[in-house]
Amino acid sequence: MDTLQKPGDVKVAQGSGMELPVFDDVKMAAIRIAGKAFRTPTIESAALNDRLGGRVLIKPECLQRTGSFKFRGAYNRISQLGNDAKDGGVVAFSSGNHAQGVAAAAQLKNVPALIVMPQDTPQIKVENTKGFGADIVFYDRASEDREKIAKKIA
């Protein structure tokens, strides 16, 4: 992969349709999520230090709001939506951590959220997602395409 020459340069992964973030994007994301995402600690692992021959720090994102790092990305992205997009709400598909992250971020930003989830999603994930105020549409993994469902709703 090519290296970036200066802030603002964007490289695109071949065929992905996605722009890769640059350092300035990461700094801006940190500003947007400050005060909303928890500042989780870093924990040093002596066992990993010894095994790998260097200092290893672990960031336990299980202590994050919603229990995973997914909230960070969801809040960052929803924070960038314009007013019209916010009024229209957000649609996502997930059976777990991403669903909860989107639902929690949307709730904090007062944006309606609809999550497309498989019918066999664990009940605790369904309840947590609903608890953050999201509506849920269920689908059958064996016979339905979650991406098509989400696009149709959006």
Short mmCIF file of N, CA and C in Angstrom, two decimals:
data_model
loop_
_atom_site.label_atom_id
_atom_site.label_comp_id
_atom_site.label_asym_id
_atom_site.label_seq_id
_atom_site.Cartn_x
_atom_site.Cartn_y
_atom_site.Cartn_z
N MET A 1 0.84 -1.18 0.00
CA MET A 1 0.00 0.00 0.00
C MET A 1 0.89 1.24 0.00
N ASP A 2 0.47 2.25 -0.72
CA ASP A 2 1.21 3.51 -0.77
C ASP A 2 1.11 4.23 0.56
N THR A 3 2.14 5.03 0.87
CA THR A 3 2.07 5.86 2.07
C THR A 3 1.48 7.20 1.69
N LEU A 4 0.86 7.85 2.65
CA LEU A 4 0.27 9.16 2.41
C LEU A 4 1.35 10.22 2.49
N GLN A 5 1.27 11.18 1.63
CA GLN A 5 2.30 12.21 1.54
C GLN A 5 2.07 13.37 2.49
N LYS A 6 0.82 13.76 2.67
CA LYS A 6 0.51 14.90 3.53
C LYS A 6 -0.91 14.76 4.06
N PRO A 7 -1.23 15.45 5.17
CA PRO A 7 -2.60 15.39 5.68
C PRO A 7 -3.57 15.82 4.60
N GLY A 8 -4.68 15.14 4.52
CA GLY A 8 -5.68 15.46 3.52
C GLY A 8 -5.60 14.57 2.30
N ASP A 9 -4.43 13.95 2.04
CA ASP A 9 -4.32 12.99 0.94
C ASP A 9 -5.23 11.81 1.27
N VAL A 10 -5.87 11.29 0.28
CA VAL A 10 -6.73 10.13 0.49
C VAL A 10 -6.32 9.04 -0.48
N LYS A 11 -6.10 7.87 0.04
CA LYS A 11 -5.84 6.69 -0.79
C LYS A 11 -7.07 5.81 -0.68
N VAL A 12 -7.42 5.15 -1.74
CA VAL A 12 -8.59 4.29 -1.75
C VAL A 12 -8.15 2.85 -1.93
N ALA A 13 -8.64 1.98 -1.06
CA ALA A 13 -8.33 0.56 -1.19
C ALA A 13 -8.97 0.06 -2.48
N GLN A 14 -8.20 -0.63 -3.28
CA GLN A 14 -8.65 -1.11 -4.58
C GLN A 14 -9.98 -1.84 -4.48
N GLY A 15 -10.99 -1.33 -5.17
CA GLY A 15 -12.27 -2.02 -5.24
C GLY A 15 -13.17 -1.89 -4.02
N SER A 16 -12.72 -1.21 -2.99
CA SER A 16 -13.52 -1.17 -1.76
C SER A 16 -14.60 -0.10 -1.79
N GLY A 17 -14.37 0.97 -2.54
CA GLY A 17 -15.30 2.08 -2.52
C GLY A 17 -15.20 2.89 -1.24
N MET A 18 -14.21 2.62 -0.42
CA MET A 18 -14.04 3.30 0.86
C MET A 18 -12.77 4.14 0.85
N GLU A 19 -12.86 5.33 1.41
CA GLU A 19 -11.67 6.16 1.57
C GLU A 19 -10.97 5.76 2.86
N LEU A 20 -9.67 5.64 2.81
CA LEU A 20 -8.92 5.32 4.02
C LEU A 20 -8.69 6.60 4.83
N PRO A 21 -8.83 6.54 6.14
CA PRO A 21 -8.62 7.74 6.95
C PRO A 21 -7.15 8.11 7.03
N VAL A 22 -6.90 9.40 7.19
CA VAL A 22 -5.56 9.90 7.44
C VAL A 22 -5.51 10.39 8.88
N PHE A 23 -4.32 10.76 9.36
CA PHE A 23 -4.15 11.13 10.76
C PHE A 23 -5.08 12.27 11.17
N ASP A 24 -5.26 13.26 10.31
CA ASP A 24 -6.16 14.37 10.63
C ASP A 24 -7.60 13.88 10.86
N ASP A 25 -8.01 12.85 10.12
CA ASP A 25 -9.34 12.28 10.32
C ASP A 25 -9.46 11.67 11.72
N VAL A 26 -8.41 11.01 12.16
CA VAL A 26 -8.40 10.39 13.49
C VAL A 26 -8.46 11.48 14.57
N LYS A 27 -7.70 12.56 14.37
CA LYS A 27 -7.73 13.66 15.35
C LYS A 27 -9.13 14.28 15.43
N MET A 28 -9.76 14.48 14.28
CA MET A 28 -11.10 15.07 14.27
C MET A 28 -12.11 14.12 14.93
N ALA A 29 -11.97 12.83 14.68
CA ALA A 29 -12.86 11.86 15.31
C ALA A 29 -12.71 11.91 16.83
N ALA A 30 -11.48 12.03 17.31
CA ALA A 30 -11.24 12.11 18.75
C ALA A 30 -11.93 13.33 19.35
N ILE A 31 -11.92 14.43 18.63
CA ILE A 31 -12.59 15.64 19.10
C ILE A 31 -14.11 15.41 19.15
N ARG A 32 -14.65 14.79 18.10
CA ARG A 32 -16.10 14.58 18.03
C ARG A 32 -16.60 13.65 19.14
N ILE A 33 -15.84 12.63 19.48
CA ILE A 33 -16.33 11.66 20.48
C ILE A 33 -15.95 12.03 21.91
N ALA A 34 -15.11 13.05 22.07
CA ALA A 34 -14.68 13.46 23.42
C ALA A 34 -15.90 13.80 24.27
N GLY A 35 -15.91 13.26 25.46
CA GLY A 35 -17.01 13.51 26.39
C GLY A 35 -18.21 12.60 26.18
N LYS A 36 -18.22 11.85 25.10
CA LYS A 36 -19.32 10.91 24.84
C LYS A 36 -18.82 9.47 24.95
N ALA A 37 -17.69 9.18 24.31
CA ALA A 37 -17.08 7.86 24.48
C ALA A 37 -16.27 7.89 25.77
N PHE A 38 -16.33 6.81 26.50
CA PHE A 38 -15.55 6.73 27.73
C PHE A 38 -14.07 6.64 27.41
N ARG A 39 -13.25 7.26 28.24
CA ARG A 39 -11.79 7.14 28.11
C ARG A 39 -11.39 5.86 28.83
N THR A 40 -11.33 4.79 28.08
CA THR A 40 -10.99 3.50 28.68
C THR A 40 -9.50 3.45 28.99
N PRO A 41 -9.13 2.72 30.04
CA PRO A 41 -7.72 2.67 30.43
C PRO A 41 -6.90 1.79 29.49
N THR A 42 -5.60 1.90 29.62
CA THR A 42 -4.71 0.93 29.00
C THR A 42 -4.10 0.11 30.12
N ILE A 43 -3.97 -1.17 29.88
CA ILE A 43 -3.46 -2.10 30.88
C ILE A 43 -2.25 -2.80 30.29
N GLU A 44 -1.16 -2.79 31.03
CA GLU A 44 0.05 -3.46 30.55
C GLU A 44 -0.03 -4.95 30.86
N SER A 45 0.45 -5.74 29.92
CA SER A 45 0.44 -7.19 30.09
C SER A 45 1.87 -7.70 30.19
N ALA A 46 2.28 -8.05 31.41
CA ALA A 46 3.64 -8.57 31.62
C ALA A 46 3.86 -9.85 30.82
N ALA A 47 2.85 -10.70 30.78
CA ALA A 47 2.99 -11.96 30.04
C ALA A 47 3.22 -11.70 28.55
N LEU A 48 2.46 -10.78 27.97
CA LEU A 48 2.66 -10.46 26.55
C LEU A 48 3.97 -9.73 26.33
N ASN A 49 4.34 -8.85 27.26
CA ASN A 49 5.64 -8.17 27.17
C ASN A 49 6.75 -9.20 27.04
N ASP A 50 6.75 -10.18 27.95
CA ASP A 50 7.79 -11.22 27.94
C ASP A 50 7.75 -12.04 26.66
N ARG A 51 6.58 -12.44 26.28
CA ARG A 51 6.45 -13.30 25.10
C ARG A 51 6.85 -12.60 23.81
N LEU A 52 6.53 -11.31 23.70
CA LEU A 52 6.79 -10.58 22.46
C LEU A 52 8.06 -9.75 22.50
N GLY A 53 8.67 -9.66 23.67
CA GLY A 53 9.91 -8.90 23.78
C GLY A 53 9.75 -7.41 23.66
N GLY A 54 8.62 -6.89 24.07
CA GLY A 54 8.37 -5.45 24.02
C GLY A 54 7.22 -5.11 24.95
N ARG A 55 6.91 -3.85 25.03
CA ARG A 55 5.82 -3.40 25.90
C ARG A 55 4.50 -3.52 25.14
N VAL A 56 3.54 -4.20 25.76
CA VAL A 56 2.23 -4.39 25.16
C VAL A 56 1.18 -3.78 26.08
N LEU A 57 0.39 -2.88 25.53
CA LEU A 57 -0.71 -2.27 26.27
C LEU A 57 -2.02 -2.74 25.66
N ILE A 58 -2.94 -3.09 26.52
CA ILE A 58 -4.25 -3.57 26.10
C ILE A 58 -5.28 -2.51 26.47
N LYS A 59 -6.19 -2.22 25.57
CA LYS A 59 -7.24 -1.25 25.82
C LYS A 59 -8.57 -2.00 25.94
N PRO A 60 -9.07 -2.18 27.15
CA PRO A 60 -10.28 -2.99 27.35
C PRO A 60 -11.56 -2.23 26.97
N GLU A 61 -11.90 -2.30 25.70
CA GLU A 61 -13.09 -1.60 25.22
C GLU A 61 -14.38 -2.23 25.71
N CYS A 62 -14.27 -3.35 26.42
CA CYS A 62 -15.46 -3.91 27.07
C CYS A 62 -15.98 -2.95 28.15
N LEU A 63 -15.15 -1.99 28.55
CA LEU A 63 -15.55 -0.97 29.53
C LEU A 63 -16.17 0.25 28.86
N GLN A 64 -16.23 0.24 27.54
CA GLN A 64 -16.79 1.35 26.77
C GLN A 64 -18.31 1.36 26.90
N ARG A 65 -18.90 2.50 26.66
CA ARG A 65 -20.35 2.61 26.58
C ARG A 65 -20.81 1.54 25.58
N THR A 66 -21.77 0.77 25.88
CA THR A 66 -22.32 -0.36 25.11
C THR A 66 -21.44 -1.60 25.14
N GLY A 67 -20.28 -1.56 25.78
CA GLY A 67 -19.45 -2.75 25.94
C GLY A 67 -18.52 -3.09 24.80
N SER A 68 -18.39 -2.21 23.82
CA SER A 68 -17.45 -2.47 22.72
C SER A 68 -17.01 -1.16 22.08
N PHE A 69 -15.97 -1.26 21.25
CA PHE A 69 -15.44 -0.09 20.56
C PHE A 69 -16.39 0.42 19.48
N LYS A 70 -17.41 -0.33 19.13
CA LYS A 70 -18.30 0.04 18.03
C LYS A 70 -18.99 1.38 18.26
N PHE A 71 -19.21 1.74 19.52
CA PHE A 71 -19.84 3.02 19.83
C PHE A 71 -19.01 4.18 19.29
N ARG A 72 -17.70 4.08 19.37
CA ARG A 72 -16.82 5.17 18.93
C ARG A 72 -17.07 5.53 17.46
N GLY A 73 -17.05 4.53 16.62
CA GLY A 73 -17.25 4.77 15.19
C GLY A 73 -18.65 5.25 14.87
N ALA A 74 -19.64 4.67 15.54
CA ALA A 74 -21.02 5.06 15.29
C ALA A 74 -21.25 6.52 15.70
N TYR A 75 -20.76 6.89 16.87
CA TYR A 75 -20.95 8.27 17.32
C TYR A 75 -20.21 9.25 16.41
N ASN A 76 -19.00 8.90 16.03
CA ASN A 76 -18.23 9.75 15.13
C ASN A 76 -18.99 9.98 13.82
N ARG A 77 -19.51 8.91 13.23
CA ARG A 77 -20.19 9.03 11.94
C ARG A 77 -21.50 9.78 12.06
N ILE A 78 -22.31 9.46 13.05
CA ILE A 78 -23.59 10.13 13.21
C ILE A 78 -23.39 11.61 13.50
N SER A 79 -22.31 11.95 14.19
CA SER A 79 -22.00 13.36 14.48
C SER A 79 -21.73 14.17 13.22
N GLN A 80 -21.37 13.50 12.15
CA GLN A 80 -21.03 14.20 10.90
C GLN A 80 -22.23 14.38 9.97
N LEU A 81 -23.38 13.84 10.34
CA LEU A 81 -24.55 13.95 9.49
C LEU A 81 -25.10 15.37 9.49
N GLY A 82 -25.60 15.80 8.35
CA GLY A 82 -26.27 17.09 8.26
C GLY A 82 -27.66 16.99 8.87
N ASN A 83 -28.31 18.14 9.05
CA ASN A 83 -29.62 18.15 9.71
C ASN A 83 -30.66 17.33 8.97
N ASP A 84 -30.68 17.40 7.63
CA ASP A 84 -31.66 16.62 6.87
C ASP A 84 -31.45 15.13 7.09
N ALA A 85 -30.21 14.70 7.06
CA ALA A 85 -29.91 13.28 7.28
C ALA A 85 -30.27 12.87 8.70
N LYS A 86 -30.00 13.73 9.67
CA LYS A 86 -30.35 13.40 11.06
C LYS A 86 -31.86 13.25 11.20
N ASP A 87 -32.61 14.15 10.57
CA ASP A 87 -34.07 14.08 10.65
C ASP A 87 -34.59 12.78 10.06
N GLY A 88 -33.94 12.31 9.00
CA GLY A 88 -34.35 11.07 8.35
C GLY A 88 -33.95 9.83 9.12
N GLY A 89 -33.02 9.97 10.04
CA GLY A 89 -32.58 8.85 10.85
C GLY A 89 -31.50 8.03 10.19
N VAL A 90 -31.07 7.00 10.90
CA VAL A 90 -30.02 6.11 10.40
C VAL A 90 -30.55 4.68 10.36
N VAL A 91 -30.04 3.92 9.40
CA VAL A 91 -30.37 2.51 9.26
C VAL A 91 -29.06 1.74 9.26
N ALA A 92 -29.01 0.67 10.02
CA ALA A 92 -27.81 -0.17 10.07
C ALA A 92 -28.25 -1.62 10.16
N PHE A 93 -27.34 -2.53 9.82
CA PHE A 93 -27.64 -3.94 10.03
C PHE A 93 -26.55 -4.54 10.89
N SER A 94 -26.98 -5.33 11.87
CA SER A 94 -26.05 -5.93 12.82
C SER A 94 -26.82 -6.88 13.72
N SER A 95 -26.10 -7.86 14.24
CA SER A 95 -26.73 -8.76 15.21
C SER A 95 -26.21 -8.52 16.62
N GLY A 96 -25.48 -7.43 16.83
CA GLY A 96 -24.94 -7.27 18.16
C GLY A 96 -24.30 -5.95 18.49
N ASN A 97 -22.97 -5.95 18.58
CA ASN A 97 -22.25 -4.79 19.09
C ASN A 97 -22.42 -3.54 18.24
N HIS A 98 -22.39 -3.69 16.92
CA HIS A 98 -22.59 -2.52 16.06
C HIS A 98 -24.01 -1.98 16.23
N ALA A 99 -24.98 -2.87 16.34
CA ALA A 99 -26.37 -2.44 16.55
C ALA A 99 -26.48 -1.58 17.80
N GLN A 100 -25.88 -2.04 18.88
CA GLN A 100 -25.95 -1.30 20.14
C GLN A 100 -25.18 0.02 20.05
N GLY A 101 -24.05 0.01 19.37
CA GLY A 101 -23.27 1.23 19.21
C GLY A 101 -24.03 2.28 18.42
N VAL A 102 -24.64 1.87 17.32
CA VAL A 102 -25.44 2.80 16.50
C VAL A 102 -26.63 3.30 17.30
N ALA A 103 -27.33 2.40 17.97
CA ALA A 103 -28.51 2.80 18.73
C ALA A 103 -28.15 3.80 19.83
N ALA A 104 -27.08 3.54 20.56
CA ALA A 104 -26.67 4.45 21.65
C ALA A 104 -26.23 5.79 21.11
N ALA A 105 -25.45 5.78 20.03
CA ALA A 105 -24.98 7.04 19.44
C ALA A 105 -26.16 7.84 18.91
N ALA A 106 -27.07 7.18 18.24
CA ALA A 106 -28.25 7.87 17.69
C ALA A 106 -29.08 8.48 18.82
N GLN A 107 -29.24 7.74 19.90
CA GLN A 107 -30.01 8.25 21.03
C GLN A 107 -29.36 9.52 21.60
N LEU A 108 -28.05 9.50 21.76
CA LEU A 108 -27.36 10.68 22.30
C LEU A 108 -27.45 11.88 21.37
N LYS A 109 -27.54 11.63 20.07
CA LYS A 109 -27.62 12.72 19.08
C LYS A 109 -29.07 13.04 18.70
N ASN A 110 -30.04 12.39 19.36
CA ASN A 110 -31.46 12.59 19.06
C ASN A 110 -31.79 12.31 17.60
N VAL A 111 -31.24 11.22 17.10
CA VAL A 111 -31.45 10.79 15.72
C VAL A 111 -32.21 9.46 15.76
N PRO A 112 -33.29 9.33 15.00
CA PRO A 112 -33.97 8.04 14.96
C PRO A 112 -33.05 6.96 14.39
N ALA A 113 -33.14 5.75 14.94
CA ALA A 113 -32.31 4.64 14.45
C ALA A 113 -33.19 3.42 14.21
N LEU A 114 -32.92 2.75 13.10
CA LEU A 114 -33.57 1.49 12.79
C LEU A 114 -32.48 0.48 12.49
N ILE A 115 -32.54 -0.65 13.17
CA ILE A 115 -31.53 -1.68 13.01
C ILE A 115 -32.17 -2.92 12.39
N VAL A 116 -31.54 -3.44 11.34
CA VAL A 116 -31.97 -4.68 10.71
C VAL A 116 -31.17 -5.81 11.36
N MET A 117 -31.89 -6.72 12.04
CA MET A 117 -31.25 -7.80 12.81
C MET A 117 -31.78 -9.16 12.38
N PRO A 118 -30.93 -10.18 12.43
CA PRO A 118 -31.44 -11.52 12.16
C PRO A 118 -32.39 -11.98 13.26
N GLN A 119 -33.35 -12.82 12.87
CA GLN A 119 -34.34 -13.31 13.83
C GLN A 119 -33.72 -14.09 14.98
N ASP A 120 -32.55 -14.66 14.76
CA ASP A 120 -31.91 -15.47 15.80
C ASP A 120 -30.90 -14.70 16.65
N THR A 121 -30.99 -13.38 16.63
CA THR A 121 -30.11 -12.56 17.46
C THR A 121 -30.38 -12.88 18.94
N PRO A 122 -29.33 -13.02 19.74
CA PRO A 122 -29.55 -13.27 21.18
C PRO A 122 -30.45 -12.19 21.79
N GLN A 123 -31.37 -12.62 22.62
CA GLN A 123 -32.37 -11.71 23.20
C GLN A 123 -31.73 -10.54 23.94
N ILE A 124 -30.61 -10.76 24.61
CA ILE A 124 -29.96 -9.66 25.35
C ILE A 124 -29.51 -8.56 24.39
N LYS A 125 -29.05 -8.93 23.20
CA LYS A 125 -28.64 -7.93 22.20
C LYS A 125 -29.85 -7.16 21.69
N VAL A 126 -30.96 -7.87 21.48
CA VAL A 126 -32.19 -7.22 21.03
C VAL A 126 -32.67 -6.24 22.10
N GLU A 127 -32.72 -6.68 23.34
CA GLU A 127 -33.19 -5.83 24.44
C GLU A 127 -32.30 -4.62 24.63
N ASN A 128 -30.99 -4.81 24.57
CA ASN A 128 -30.07 -3.68 24.72
C ASN A 128 -30.25 -2.67 23.60
N THR A 129 -30.40 -3.15 22.38
CA THR A 129 -30.58 -2.26 21.24
C THR A 129 -31.87 -1.48 21.37
N LYS A 130 -32.95 -2.15 21.73
CA LYS A 130 -34.23 -1.47 21.95
C LYS A 130 -34.11 -0.49 23.12
N GLY A 131 -33.34 -0.87 24.14
CA GLY A 131 -33.16 -0.01 25.31
C GLY A 131 -32.51 1.32 24.97
N PHE A 132 -31.75 1.35 23.89
CA PHE A 132 -31.15 2.61 23.43
C PHE A 132 -32.09 3.35 22.48
N GLY A 133 -33.31 2.87 22.34
CA GLY A 133 -34.31 3.61 21.58
C GLY A 133 -34.43 3.26 20.11
N ALA A 134 -33.70 2.28 19.65
CA ALA A 134 -33.76 1.92 18.23
C ALA A 134 -34.98 1.06 17.93
N ASP A 135 -35.51 1.22 16.73
CA ASP A 135 -36.51 0.29 16.21
C ASP A 135 -35.75 -0.85 15.55
N ILE A 136 -36.36 -2.02 15.51
CA ILE A 136 -35.70 -3.19 14.94
C ILE A 136 -36.61 -3.84 13.91
N VAL A 137 -36.01 -4.21 12.78
CA VAL A 137 -36.67 -5.02 11.77
C VAL A 137 -35.90 -6.33 11.71
N PHE A 138 -36.60 -7.44 11.88
CA PHE A 138 -35.95 -8.75 11.87
C PHE A 138 -36.00 -9.35 10.47
N TYR A 139 -35.00 -10.17 10.17
CA TYR A 139 -34.98 -10.88 8.89
C TYR A 139 -34.49 -12.31 9.11
N ASP A 140 -34.74 -13.15 8.12
CA ASP A 140 -34.32 -14.55 8.16
C ASP A 140 -32.99 -14.68 7.42
N ARG A 141 -31.94 -15.05 8.15
CA ARG A 141 -30.60 -15.18 7.55
C ARG A 141 -30.58 -16.15 6.37
N ALA A 142 -31.39 -17.20 6.46
CA ALA A 142 -31.36 -18.25 5.45
C ALA A 142 -32.00 -17.83 4.13
N SER A 143 -32.94 -16.89 4.19
CA SER A 143 -33.68 -16.58 2.96
C SER A 143 -33.70 -15.11 2.58
N GLU A 144 -33.18 -14.23 3.42
CA GLU A 144 -33.26 -12.80 3.12
C GLU A 144 -31.87 -12.16 3.16
N ASP A 145 -31.72 -11.08 2.41
CA ASP A 145 -30.46 -10.34 2.32
C ASP A 145 -30.57 -9.07 3.15
N ARG A 146 -29.81 -9.00 4.23
CA ARG A 146 -29.91 -7.86 5.15
C ARG A 146 -29.55 -6.54 4.47
N GLU A 147 -28.60 -6.56 3.55
CA GLU A 147 -28.21 -5.33 2.86
C GLU A 147 -29.34 -4.81 1.98
N LYS A 148 -30.03 -5.70 1.29
CA LYS A 148 -31.16 -5.29 0.45
C LYS A 148 -32.28 -4.72 1.32
N ILE A 149 -32.53 -5.36 2.45
CA ILE A 149 -33.57 -4.88 3.35
C ILE A 149 -33.22 -3.48 3.86
N ALA A 150 -31.99 -3.30 4.31
CA ALA A 150 -31.56 -1.99 4.83
C ALA A 150 -31.63 -0.92 3.76
N LYS A 151 -31.19 -1.23 2.54
CA LYS A 151 -31.25 -0.24 1.44
C LYS A 151 -32.68 0.13 1.11
N LYS A 152 -33.58 -0.84 1.12
CA LYS A 152 -34.98 -0.57 0.83
C LYS A 152 -35.58 0.36 1.88
N ILE A 153 -35.24 0.13 3.14
CA ILE A 153 -35.75 0.96 4.24
C ILE A 153 -35.17 2.37 4.17
N ALA A 154 -33.87 2.44 3.90
CA ALA A 154 -33.19 3.74 3.87
C ALA A 154 -33.69 4.58 2.72
#
